[in-house]
Amino acid sequence: MSLYLGIDAGSTYIKAAWLNHSLEIKRLEVVPTHADFERVVSRFLEFEHSSAVATGYCRKRLSALFGVKDISEIKAHARGAQLLFPGVRTVIDVGGQDSKVIRTDGKGRVVDFVMNDRCAAGTGRFLEIAALRLGVSVEALSDLASKSSEIITISSMCVVFAETEIISLLAQGTSKDAIAKAVIDSVATRIASMVKGFGLMDPVVFTGGAALCSYLVERLSQILGSKLLTSHRAQFAGAIGAAIEAMNRKGSS
Amino acid sequence: MAYEELYKKLDMDIEKHNQLMEILGQVYQELFLSRKNRPEGMNYFDGVIAEIHGKRIEELFALKEQGRALVGTFCIFVPEEIVVAAKGACYGLCGGAQFSIPEAEAHLPRNICPLIKSAYGFKLQRTCPYTQLADVIYGETTCEAKKKTWELLSQLHRVHVMHIPHKKETLERELWRKEIERFKVEIEELAGNTISFENLKEGIETVNAKRNAMKRLYDLRCKDGVVSIAGLDALLVNQISFYDDPVRFAQQVNQLCDELEERIEKGISVFPEDVPKILVSGTPMAPPNWKLHSIIEQSGAAVVAEEACIGARYFRDNVDVSGCETVEDLIDALLERYLKIDCACFTPNDERVENVIKMCREKRVDGVVYYTLSFCHTYNVESKKVMDRLKEEGIPVLRIETDYSMEDVEQIRTRVEAFIETLR
Ligand code: SF4
Ligand code: SF4
């Protein structure tokens, strides 16, 4: 059996997916990017595969080091989301470094997209920094948030200022639950405004690492008035899309 | 250094300047000289860049010693014809380098556009010989950040500010006409003689000829499916048009165009046949701002036109002198031509939107990259209108907002690559 490997070398995590020729997902792996990049990638590449394609923020580094072909993460996410949720028209991807909204043609091809500008507001980075400040993981941040009924807001869009705001809220004795909720609400608002400016078309899929934050998905669904589809495999959408590309290239060459 | 004596006379910071030139040399090697299949005619322009702070400065210095007026400008609204008529030189001072920005930010807010900060920083650093040479720097009132920066710049250099109206109605026409007249008087004072009808007509014709050459380049850079010259090279020629001697420049551009015609005939293209063709629209790219073009072309698309002031807006319209008999007639002709400038500082500015569409059709582009510098409010806000209209026409468009720093290059690359993927 030959497998097709897709590696999504993101800014915070490296994800890998192996598909067989009937597009069944055979194996998924995720490792933090700060771990030894080269070693992690060579380990992935050692695992059986007949061709590989890279995507993600560090894809150029990967292709320079290992000679692997690369595609943009926009294309990869669109493809991957289509496999996970056939017929998807809008993909919202919130990763560590940036967030993007992609419109596809319902068959996995990109029609149009937007990405946030270089600031970290509305990205996974915002969630991570807040989680770190509160001494919890991003998943736990989501759990905390869903417990809170208190409404406070974090007004700073800028991560640096928001961090200061969190510190002063903690100092005032505000509960961690309430802060977690405010943080996620702020990220949701930011992403929602990007999606609204771009235009929403159902079905909508939420991919990327932030998909693990279920409260964010819930809030975003509320604000957008549309049920966002996601799954535990959604953070692998980019890697899956790259693996599909690996198969297509193999087939055509 | 061969030109150190000259730099000393211009009160430049020689050490800083050396650093600047070293960086520029490296970047130029990487982005231009190392590229394959460039037209021979680019040799001249490579030479201009190699001598950008050398021979050309010597030439200008010689003019200065003859008492000719040297005028530095920041905007294509300043009627260079008048300076040329007075046998002086008019050149662009727009800054496109990150190098001088940290210094500028000691005086200027961080959240204004990098073009202004870069230019102002060059004055503070004393690293730009063109700035140092200028008898007078002509600022204008096109945008908020510029007009307030002139107040600060005037503490460091002689500055005149031209009042550019923001609407195009009767009152504004009158004002604008008066400003052209005032500009003429000031140049005459600087040059020490009056500009005759013949002088002015000649000045206009010289600049018209330069624009014609550039228009020819615009027509030839992508024709019959052949991309005869890289977008980056064509951008460079456009950038150089603001510094070089207008007559020599026009000759060289025409020579380059002759070569491009041959290339088109022989089918010599810089890119593969099916390369996606891109129009870049938006804020001007002052040298050495080559960031976006290099990313686009490294990602496998060709830039075939710039809808910008360093680009088509500069050469699209000429001054029509037919039937002019007096200096006043010529000034009217100038006025007519300059009022066609569709800069985003005007309101309303619907001509621009239509011009973008027209250019897309002319050059048969596959997509548009709307480029805006961070904090350039006019082009930033106007992007919505332009993009909506492009979408209406079914022309794909990507919006990129950035500055001169290199930290976001990879993020931009991702977007540009993804955009190009959708065009294939
Ligand atoms: S964009 Fe506007 S302000 Fe800038 S050079 Fe062009 S006309 Fe002048
Ligand atoms: S780029 Fe925009 S903000 Fe900057 S000087 Fe030109 S018009 Fe003003």
XYZ file of C-alpha atoms and ligand atoms in Angstrom:
693
model
C 0.000 0.000 0.000
C 1.439 3.356 -0.895
C 0.691 6.431 1.179
C 0.703 10.125 0.365
C 2.199 12.442 2.918
C 1.216 16.025 3.597
C 3.171 18.146 6.059
C 1.732 21.384 7.374
C 4.694 23.168 8.939
C 2.901 25.892 10.857
C 4.369 28.569 13.079
C 3.466 26.737 16.296
C 2.789 23.120 15.305
C 3.945 20.774 12.582
C 1.146 18.529 11.457
C 1.422 15.514 9.192
C -1.200 13.412 7.459
C -0.889 10.186 5.493
C -3.616 9.216 3.025
C -3.990 6.149 0.889
C -5.024 6.273 -2.757
C -8.702 6.117 -1.873
C -8.257 9.229 0.262
C -8.621 7.443 3.564
C -6.764 9.055 6.405
C -4.308 6.477 7.655
C -2.290 8.381 10.153
C -2.107 11.846 11.729
C 0.637 13.405 13.827
C 1.216 16.762 15.466
C 4.402 18.065 17.101
C 5.247 21.579 18.363
C 7.345 23.511 15.846
C 9.885 24.666 18.416
C 10.959 21.054 18.809
C 13.876 20.191 16.564
C 12.360 21.063 13.188
C 14.697 19.054 11.011
C 14.526 15.949 13.115
C 10.757 15.998 13.315
C 10.403 16.416 9.573
C 12.918 13.722 8.746
C 11.078 11.369 11.063
C 7.863 12.107 9.173
C 9.618 11.583 5.885
C 11.062 8.265 7.011
C 7.621 6.865 7.509
C 6.447 5.113 4.372
C 5.103 7.345 1.632
C 5.342 7.443 -2.120
C 5.290 11.233 -2.415
C 5.089 14.241 -0.134
C 3.987 17.874 -0.329
C 4.546 20.619 2.237
C 2.464 23.615 3.221
C 2.276 26.092 6.088
C 4.257 29.066 7.268
C 7.598 27.188 7.270
C 7.013 25.348 3.988
C 9.827 27.126 2.169
C 12.279 26.051 4.810
C 11.038 22.528 4.496
C 11.348 22.481 0.745
C 14.824 24.026 0.937
C 15.961 21.394 3.440
C 14.329 18.298 1.966
C 13.461 19.192 -1.601
C 9.760 18.607 -0.960
C 7.313 20.440 -3.261
C 5.107 23.002 -1.567
C 1.713 24.652 -1.960
C 0.168 27.617 -0.174
C -1.761 26.867 2.975
C -4.840 28.495 1.468
C -5.055 25.876 -1.225
C -4.155 23.126 1.240
C -6.842 24.109 3.733
C -9.477 24.329 1.039
C -8.628 20.831 -0.185
C -8.405 19.363 3.284
C -11.662 20.912 4.427
C -13.409 19.506 1.359
C -12.254 16.002 2.250
C -13.357 16.345 5.866
C -16.626 18.089 5.035
C -17.612 17.516 1.419
C -19.453 20.420 -0.172
C -18.022 23.079 2.148
C -18.208 26.644 0.725
C -16.511 28.715 3.418
C -13.428 27.707 5.376
C -12.419 29.703 8.419
C -8.931 28.769 9.452
C -7.466 30.140 12.640
C -3.852 29.178 13.049
C -1.023 30.223 15.308
C 0.227 33.030 13.149
C -2.705 34.194 11.110
C -6.308 33.585 10.326
C -7.970 33.325 6.971
C -11.332 32.944 5.364
C -11.502 30.962 2.166
C -14.355 30.652 -0.311
C -14.337 27.432 -2.273
C -16.384 26.255 -5.209
C -17.842 23.316 -3.307
C -15.311 20.994 -4.900
C -12.241 22.062 -2.941
C -10.992 24.764 -5.299
C -10.195 28.215 -3.950
C -12.341 30.990 -5.396
C -11.316 33.863 -3.130
C -9.801 34.429 0.301
C -8.789 37.034 2.892
C -6.157 36.916 5.590
C -5.741 39.045 8.667
C -3.008 41.639 8.565
C 0.182 41.126 10.323
C -1.085 41.679 13.846
C -1.924 38.758 16.087
C -5.430 39.847 17.098
C -7.908 37.231 15.967
C -5.311 34.466 15.738
C -4.334 31.489 17.822
C -1.441 33.509 19.158
C -3.876 35.687 21.065
C -5.437 32.624 22.693
C -2.066 31.151 23.516
C -0.736 34.255 25.184
C -3.876 34.604 27.247
C -3.788 30.929 28.225
C -0.183 31.289 29.257
C -1.046 34.307 31.426
C -3.815 32.361 33.100
C -1.561 29.337 33.517
C -3.746 26.934 31.525
C -3.739 25.206 28.136
C -5.779 26.539 25.219
C -8.301 23.691 25.615
C -8.646 24.483 29.313
C -9.162 28.135 28.414
C -12.199 27.052 26.476
C -13.547 25.052 29.434
C -13.046 27.981 31.786
C -14.819 30.323 29.406
C -17.860 28.118 29.011
C -18.346 28.102 32.770
C -18.545 31.856 33.117
C -21.710 33.885 32.947
C -20.052 37.148 33.889
C -19.639 39.650 31.081
C -16.491 41.692 30.907
C -14.704 42.824 27.796
C -11.123 43.059 26.735
C -10.995 46.142 24.621
C -7.459 45.999 23.285
C -7.193 44.344 19.910
C -3.437 44.428 20.200
C -2.041 41.348 21.914
C 0.582 43.286 23.795
C -1.983 45.639 25.309
C -4.449 42.846 25.865
C -1.857 41.033 27.908
C -1.483 44.090 30.111
C -5.248 44.256 30.397
C -5.383 40.626 31.519
C -2.738 41.261 34.144
C -4.652 44.177 35.573
C -7.929 42.227 35.546
C -6.223 39.454 37.480
C -4.882 42.020 39.915
C -8.396 43.363 40.437
C -9.487 39.849 41.368
C -11.564 39.135 38.278
C -12.165 35.394 37.942
C -10.127 33.411 35.439
C -13.364 32.110 33.944
C -14.550 35.582 33.138
C -11.203 36.591 31.671
C -11.066 33.446 29.545
C -14.528 34.235 28.248
C -13.584 37.817 27.454
C -10.477 36.702 25.604
C -12.319 34.225 23.429
C -15.130 36.700 22.808
C -12.610 39.216 21.610
C -11.034 36.737 19.208
C -14.480 35.674 17.992
C -15.517 39.278 17.341
C -12.389 39.954 15.409
C -12.730 36.870 13.244
C -16.434 37.530 12.752
C -15.776 40.976 11.366
C -13.302 39.525 8.916
C -15.839 36.890 7.838
C -18.657 39.425 7.517
C -16.566 41.748 5.381
C -15.766 38.816 3.138
C -19.209 37.245 2.998
C -20.513 34.036 4.476
C -21.749 31.071 2.480
C -22.978 27.858 4.081
C -21.736 25.282 4.858
C -18.944 26.803 6.924
C -16.056 24.782 8.273
C -13.705 25.861 11.015
C -10.159 24.501 10.699
C -6.763 25.073 12.277
C -5.446 24.659 15.775
C -8.040 26.996 17.257
C -10.704 24.429 16.342
C -9.709 22.706 19.578
C -11.173 25.663 21.419
C -14.797 24.585 21.363
C -16.107 27.684 23.084
C -14.632 29.823 20.297
C -16.421 27.737 17.686
C -19.657 28.061 19.626
C -19.358 31.845 20.031
C -18.449 32.345 16.418
C -21.441 30.256 15.329
C -23.666 32.496 17.429
C -22.269 35.746 16.113
C -22.343 34.626 12.512
C -25.718 32.976 12.846
C -24.479 29.830 11.190
C -23.516 26.505 12.670
C -19.793 26.044 12.098
C -18.732 22.511 11.308
C -15.557 21.246 12.860
C -13.979 18.095 14.224
C -10.930 16.976 16.150
C -9.292 16.372 12.780
C -9.904 19.930 11.614
C -6.495 21.069 12.776
C -5.048 18.671 10.191
C -6.931 20.171 7.254
C -3.777 21.790 5.860
C -1.740 18.592 6.119
C -4.570 16.567 4.598
C -4.859 19.038 1.729
C -1.118 18.781 1.106
C -1.373 14.980 1.071
C -4.143 15.182 -1.531
C -1.884 17.402 -3.611
C 0.910 14.823 -3.218
C -1.401 12.221 -4.645
C -2.549 14.440 -7.525
C 0.986 15.278 -8.490
C 2.006 11.656 -8.348
C -0.940 10.735 -10.515
C -0.209 13.354 -13.135
C 3.540 12.822 -13.354
C 35.156 56.499 -2.575
C 35.219 58.425 -5.796
C 32.569 60.945 -4.881
C 33.526 61.727 -1.315
C 34.604 65.256 -2.136
C 31.236 65.930 -3.651
C 29.423 64.405 -0.690
C 31.406 66.608 1.647
C 30.316 69.652 -0.287
C 26.755 68.482 0.112
C 27.189 68.104 3.859
C 26.408 64.399 3.809
C 27.006 61.795 6.472
C 29.502 59.778 4.500
C 29.731 56.774 6.765
C 25.964 56.308 6.973
C 25.748 56.819 3.275
C 28.264 54.038 2.664
C 26.128 51.683 4.716
C 23.088 52.604 2.693
C 24.851 52.040 -0.607
C 26.173 48.703 0.512
C 22.700 47.425 1.330
C 21.358 48.812 -1.919
C 24.119 47.102 -3.887
C 23.351 43.728 -2.342
C 19.646 43.989 -2.896
C 20.135 45.135 -6.465
C 22.438 42.244 -7.237
C 19.938 39.796 -5.861
C 16.758 41.196 -7.376
C 18.041 42.503 -10.698
C 21.522 41.588 -11.833
C 21.241 37.903 -11.008
C 18.034 37.481 -13.034
C 18.278 35.776 -16.412
C 16.945 36.755 -19.801
C 16.816 40.501 -19.186
C 16.800 42.774 -22.241
C 20.203 44.223 -23.143
C 18.655 47.650 -22.972
C 18.462 47.295 -19.204
C 22.232 47.760 -19.058
C 21.771 51.483 -19.254
C 19.328 51.485 -16.345
C 21.526 49.171 -14.290
C 24.248 51.731 -14.905
C 21.998 54.535 -13.716
C 21.367 52.665 -10.482
C 25.056 51.900 -10.054
C 25.718 55.622 -10.448
C 22.545 56.848 -8.789
C 24.565 58.681 -6.169
C 27.505 59.182 -8.515
C 27.471 60.442 -12.069
C 23.950 61.798 -11.931
C 24.801 63.764 -8.821
C 27.862 65.135 -10.579
C 25.682 66.240 -13.472
C 23.203 67.915 -11.198
C 25.971 69.555 -9.249
C 27.339 70.966 -12.487
C 23.905 72.378 -13.274
C 23.776 73.934 -9.842
C 27.125 75.605 -10.438
C 25.715 77.102 -13.614
C 22.976 78.635 -11.511
C 20.202 76.323 -12.729
C 17.278 75.535 -10.478
C 17.233 72.129 -8.790
C 13.841 71.176 -7.459
C 13.041 68.110 -5.386
C 9.429 66.917 -5.347
C 7.232 64.281 -3.772
C 4.320 64.187 -6.075
C 3.502 64.030 -9.767
C 1.355 67.119 -9.298
C 4.306 69.460 -9.351
C 4.569 70.623 -12.989
C 8.108 69.639 -13.880
C 7.664 71.174 -17.352
C 8.232 74.570 -15.811
C 11.519 73.570 -14.254
C 12.649 71.952 -17.476
C 11.637 75.135 -19.306
C 13.971 77.050 -17.019
C 16.748 74.569 -17.936
C 16.818 73.300 -14.403
C 16.192 69.814 -13.078
C 13.148 68.509 -11.283
C 13.412 65.145 -9.575
C 11.535 62.888 -7.189
C 12.541 62.577 -3.551
C 10.014 60.007 -2.442
C 11.557 57.557 -0.054
C 11.218 53.831 -0.552
C 13.763 52.542 1.945
C 13.400 51.156 5.435
C 16.941 52.357 6.132
C 16.028 55.908 7.100
C 12.778 55.199 8.925
C 14.078 54.561 12.460
C 15.645 58.045 12.509
C 12.490 59.629 11.145
C 10.421 58.047 13.870
C 12.286 60.138 16.387
C 10.364 63.116 14.970
C 7.350 61.669 13.253
C 4.589 59.413 14.551
C 4.986 55.750 13.753
C 1.535 55.516 12.290
C 2.012 57.568 9.166
C 2.955 56.153 5.813
C 6.502 54.858 5.328
C 6.995 56.885 2.155
C 6.995 60.121 4.094
C 9.010 58.743 6.970
C 11.625 57.375 4.628
C 12.000 60.663 2.760
C 12.080 62.740 5.917
C 14.575 60.311 7.438
C 16.923 60.834 4.502
C 16.973 64.524 5.253
C 17.680 63.894 8.918
C 20.396 61.381 8.110
C 21.900 63.509 5.362
C 22.294 60.403 3.229
C 20.390 61.457 0.115
C 22.457 63.649 -2.227
C 19.344 64.609 -4.221
C 17.765 66.045 -1.112
C 20.966 67.797 -0.163
C 21.319 69.290 -3.635
C 17.816 70.678 -3.958
C 17.557 74.471 -4.002
C 14.046 73.994 -2.869
C 11.895 71.033 -1.959
C 8.378 71.301 -3.298
C 5.851 69.751 -1.011
C 2.113 69.670 -1.648
C -1.095 69.314 0.288
C -2.204 65.985 -1.111
C -2.522 64.140 2.176
C -2.579 64.998 5.868
C 0.667 63.334 6.802
C 2.541 65.040 4.010
C 1.336 68.546 4.576
C 2.132 68.464 8.265
C 5.515 66.875 7.662
C 6.481 69.800 5.416
C 6.247 72.052 8.442
C 8.910 69.982 10.124
C 10.947 69.531 6.987
C 11.036 73.283 6.488
C 13.070 73.540 9.676
C 15.768 71.499 7.964
C 15.608 72.608 4.341
C 14.050 75.235 2.137
C 10.535 74.027 1.423
C 7.682 75.436 -0.639
C 4.245 73.981 -0.385
C 1.906 73.826 -3.322
C -1.779 73.893 -2.576
C -3.350 70.934 -4.349
C -7.138 71.051 -4.274
C -9.096 67.941 -3.364
C -12.022 68.474 -5.677
C -12.146 69.341 -9.340
C -14.766 72.065 -9.625
C -14.583 75.659 -10.840
C -13.206 77.144 -7.651
C -10.541 74.501 -7.403
C -9.524 74.970 -11.022
C -8.961 78.642 -10.363
C -6.900 77.900 -7.289
C -4.881 75.319 -9.120
C -4.193 77.674 -12.011
C -2.925 80.303 -9.568
C -0.657 77.722 -7.996
C 0.899 76.852 -11.346
C 1.494 80.550 -12.012
C 3.019 80.996 -8.595
C 5.245 77.994 -9.157
C 6.444 79.505 -12.421
C 7.311 82.799 -10.746
C 9.248 81.009 -8.029
C 11.216 78.947 -10.506
C 11.969 82.098 -12.499
C 13.279 83.760 -9.381
C 15.461 80.771 -8.605
C 16.802 80.579 -12.136
C 17.220 84.314 -12.401
C 15.365 84.774 -15.684
C 11.871 84.658 -17.055
C 10.421 81.715 -18.889
C 9.366 82.648 -22.405
C 6.659 81.064 -24.490
C 9.306 79.160 -26.468
C 11.034 77.963 -23.309
C 7.830 76.697 -21.812
C 6.686 75.044 -24.988
C 10.035 73.326 -25.279
C 9.906 72.241 -21.653
C 6.474 70.764 -22.212
C 7.561 68.998 -25.383
C 10.584 67.496 -23.655
C 8.458 66.049 -20.910
C 5.803 64.918 -23.409
C 8.477 63.021 -25.308
C 9.583 61.340 -22.131
C 6.019 60.321 -21.328
C 5.549 59.034 -24.877
C 8.563 56.789 -24.505
C 7.170 55.438 -21.254
C 3.796 54.902 -22.824
C 5.508 52.910 -25.533
C 7.173 50.755 -22.903
C 3.788 50.221 -21.264
C 2.381 49.004 -24.571
C 5.281 46.676 -25.248
C 6.020 45.088 -21.936
C 3.339 42.513 -22.524
C 2.048 42.168 -26.042
C 0.696 39.311 -28.161
C 1.089 37.023 -25.176
C 4.802 37.793 -24.883
C 6.057 39.281 -21.635
C 9.084 40.956 -23.150
C 10.433 42.415 -19.917
C 10.010 41.514 -16.256
C 7.649 43.711 -14.271
C 10.451 44.454 -11.864
C 12.585 45.865 -14.679
C 9.734 47.925 -16.067
C 9.038 49.276 -12.583
C 12.684 50.230 -12.294
C 12.531 52.192 -15.541
C 9.475 53.995 -14.220
C 11.276 54.794 -11.001
C 14.323 56.091 -12.852
C 12.137 58.437 -14.901
C 11.957 60.621 -11.814
C 15.717 61.101 -11.526
C 17.299 60.951 -14.923
C 17.892 63.629 -17.515
C 14.585 63.630 -19.438
C 16.033 63.751 -22.954
C 18.607 61.035 -22.443
C 16.106 58.939 -20.539
C 13.562 59.087 -23.363
C 16.221 58.040 -25.863
C 17.221 55.073 -23.748
C 13.654 53.988 -23.160
C 12.984 54.130 -26.888
C 16.064 52.075 -27.537
C 14.879 49.524 -25.004
C 11.505 49.530 -26.733
C 13.103 48.780 -30.108
C 14.642 45.726 -28.537
C 11.353 44.710 -26.940
C 9.659 44.926 -30.333
C 12.198 42.476 -31.666
C 11.671 40.210 -28.720
C 7.950 40.192 -29.281
C 8.440 39.341 -32.918
C 10.733 36.462 -32.020
C 8.536 35.401 -29.142
C 11.212 35.877 -26.475
C 9.325 35.969 -23.207
C 10.704 36.322 -19.706
C 8.039 33.941 -18.423
C 6.459 30.706 -19.632
C 3.616 31.160 -22.082
C 0.733 30.580 -19.683
C 2.043 32.878 -16.941
C -0.723 34.698 -15.059
C -0.572 38.433 -15.754
C -1.056 40.882 -12.954
C -1.899 44.568 -12.725
C -0.633 46.236 -9.566
C -2.820 49.115 -8.473
C -2.438 51.551 -5.606
C 0.129 53.548 -3.687
C 3.263 54.506 -5.603
C 6.413 52.442 -5.126
C 9.359 54.740 -4.678
C 12.808 53.231 -5.185
C 14.149 50.990 -3.725
C 10.717 49.613 -2.916
C 10.766 46.437 -5.007
C 9.110 44.265 -2.402
C 5.759 43.387 -3.925
C 6.917 43.013 -7.516
C 9.690 40.660 -6.508
C 7.338 38.511 -4.430
C 4.795 38.323 -7.254
C 7.341 37.451 -9.891
C 9.173 34.952 -7.679
C 5.810 33.291 -7.144
C 5.358 32.674 -10.845
C 3.235 35.548 -12.151
C 4.217 38.541 -14.267
C 3.452 42.143 -13.365
C 2.448 43.754 -16.645
C 1.291 47.188 -15.500
C 1.198 49.566 -12.563
C -1.854 51.694 -11.971
C 0.007 54.154 -9.771
C 1.915 57.411 -9.879
C 5.142 55.568 -10.435
C 3.421 53.912 -13.333
C 0.628 54.728 -15.753
C -0.732 57.773 -13.946
C 2.522 59.540 -14.669
C 2.641 58.992 -18.420
C -0.956 58.328 -19.418
C -1.844 61.923 -20.360
C 0.228 64.457 -22.191
C -0.001 68.225 -22.340
C -1.709 69.255 -25.551
C 0.041 72.372 -26.864
C -1.719 72.509 -30.208
C -3.170 75.951 -30.818
C -1.310 77.520 -27.891
C -0.048 81.017 -28.670
C 0.787 82.574 -25.340
C 2.286 81.562 -22.029
C -1.232 81.707 -20.598
C -2.436 79.228 -23.188
C 0.346 76.888 -22.204
C -0.526 77.206 -18.563
C -4.111 76.364 -19.420
C -2.875 73.322 -21.278
C -0.835 72.302 -18.238
C -3.860 72.798 -16.045
C -5.990 70.567 -18.257
C -3.447 67.814 -18.188
C -2.762 67.944 -14.472
C -6.428 67.911 -13.615
C -6.658 64.488 -15.214
C -4.558 63.025 -12.416
C -6.840 60.640 -10.588
C -5.013 60.447 -7.279
C -6.939 59.028 -4.340
C -6.574 62.372 -2.562
C -9.485 63.646 -4.703
C -13.102 63.295 -3.853
C -14.969 62.019 -5.668
C -12.476 60.051 -7.692
C -14.546 57.742 -9.821
C -12.311 58.249 -12.855
C -9.698 56.177 -11.115
C -11.985 53.219 -10.694
C -12.832 53.312 -14.381
C -9.189 53.718 -15.338
C -8.283 50.600 -13.394
C -10.898 48.626 -15.304
C -9.739 50.109 -18.570
C -6.144 49.123 -17.876
C -7.179 45.586 -16.962
C -8.833 45.256 -20.344
C -5.987 46.879 -22.238
C -3.392 44.618 -20.730
C -5.720 41.573 -20.528
C -4.654 40.802 -17.004
C -5.698 37.707 -15.110
C -5.865 39.498 -11.797
C -5.159 42.651 -9.826
C -3.092 43.109 -6.706
C -4.317 46.176 -4.869
C -1.316 47.562 -3.061
C -1.516 50.008 -0.239
C 1.112 51.254 2.120
C 0.153 51.052 5.768
C -1.419 54.309 6.935
C -1.913 55.679 3.444
C -5.521 56.477 4.176
C -6.537 57.699 0.757
C -5.521 54.586 -1.160
C -6.518 52.382 1.742
C -10.066 53.649 1.927
C -10.454 53.805 -1.827
C -9.552 50.121 -2.098
C -13.128 49.135 -1.341
C -14.560 51.006 -4.307
C -11.920 49.721 -6.656
C -12.226 46.150 -5.436
C -16.013 46.145 -5.542
C -15.907 47.326 -9.121
C -13.305 44.727 -10.068
C -15.447 42.000 -8.561
C -18.404 43.294 -10.532
C -16.314 42.846 -13.660
C -15.297 39.370 -12.576
C -11.637 40.322 -12.262
C -9.956 38.560 -9.319
C -8.277 40.901 -6.868
C -5.999 40.517 -3.874
C -5.401 43.324 -1.416
C -1.990 43.718 0.179
C -1.265 46.272 2.862
C 2.321 46.540 3.938
C 5.297 48.816 4.546
C 9.010 48.600 3.763
C 10.097 46.200 6.482
C 10.903 42.629 5.602
C 9.203 40.907 8.510
C 5.960 40.213 6.670
C 7.480 38.990 3.410
C 6.586 35.356 4.060
C 3.011 36.191 4.962
C 2.642 38.229 1.801
C 4.211 35.449 -0.185
C 1.598 33.023 1.122
C -1.209 35.281 -0.025
C 0.314 36.042 -3.357
C 1.023 32.374 -4.060
C -2.484 31.380 -3.088
C -3.885 34.150 -5.278
C -1.817 33.027 -8.231
C -2.951 29.445 -7.659
C -6.530 30.605 -8.071
C -5.682 32.296 -11.379
C -4.294 29.186 -13.033
S -0.350 59.229 -5.090
Fe -1.240 61.281 -5.104
S -0.019 62.351 -3.620
Fe 1.171 60.561 -4.175
S 2.479 61.176 -5.891
Fe 0.591 60.412 -6.735
S -0.671 62.214 -7.053
Fe 0.911 62.753 -5.611
S 1.564 57.124 0.093
Fe -0.411 57.910 0.776
S -0.081 58.599 2.863
Fe 1.921 58.341 1.908
S 2.423 60.328 1.099
Fe 1.395 59.258 -0.546
S -0.770 59.794 -0.373
Fe 0.251 60.357 1.547
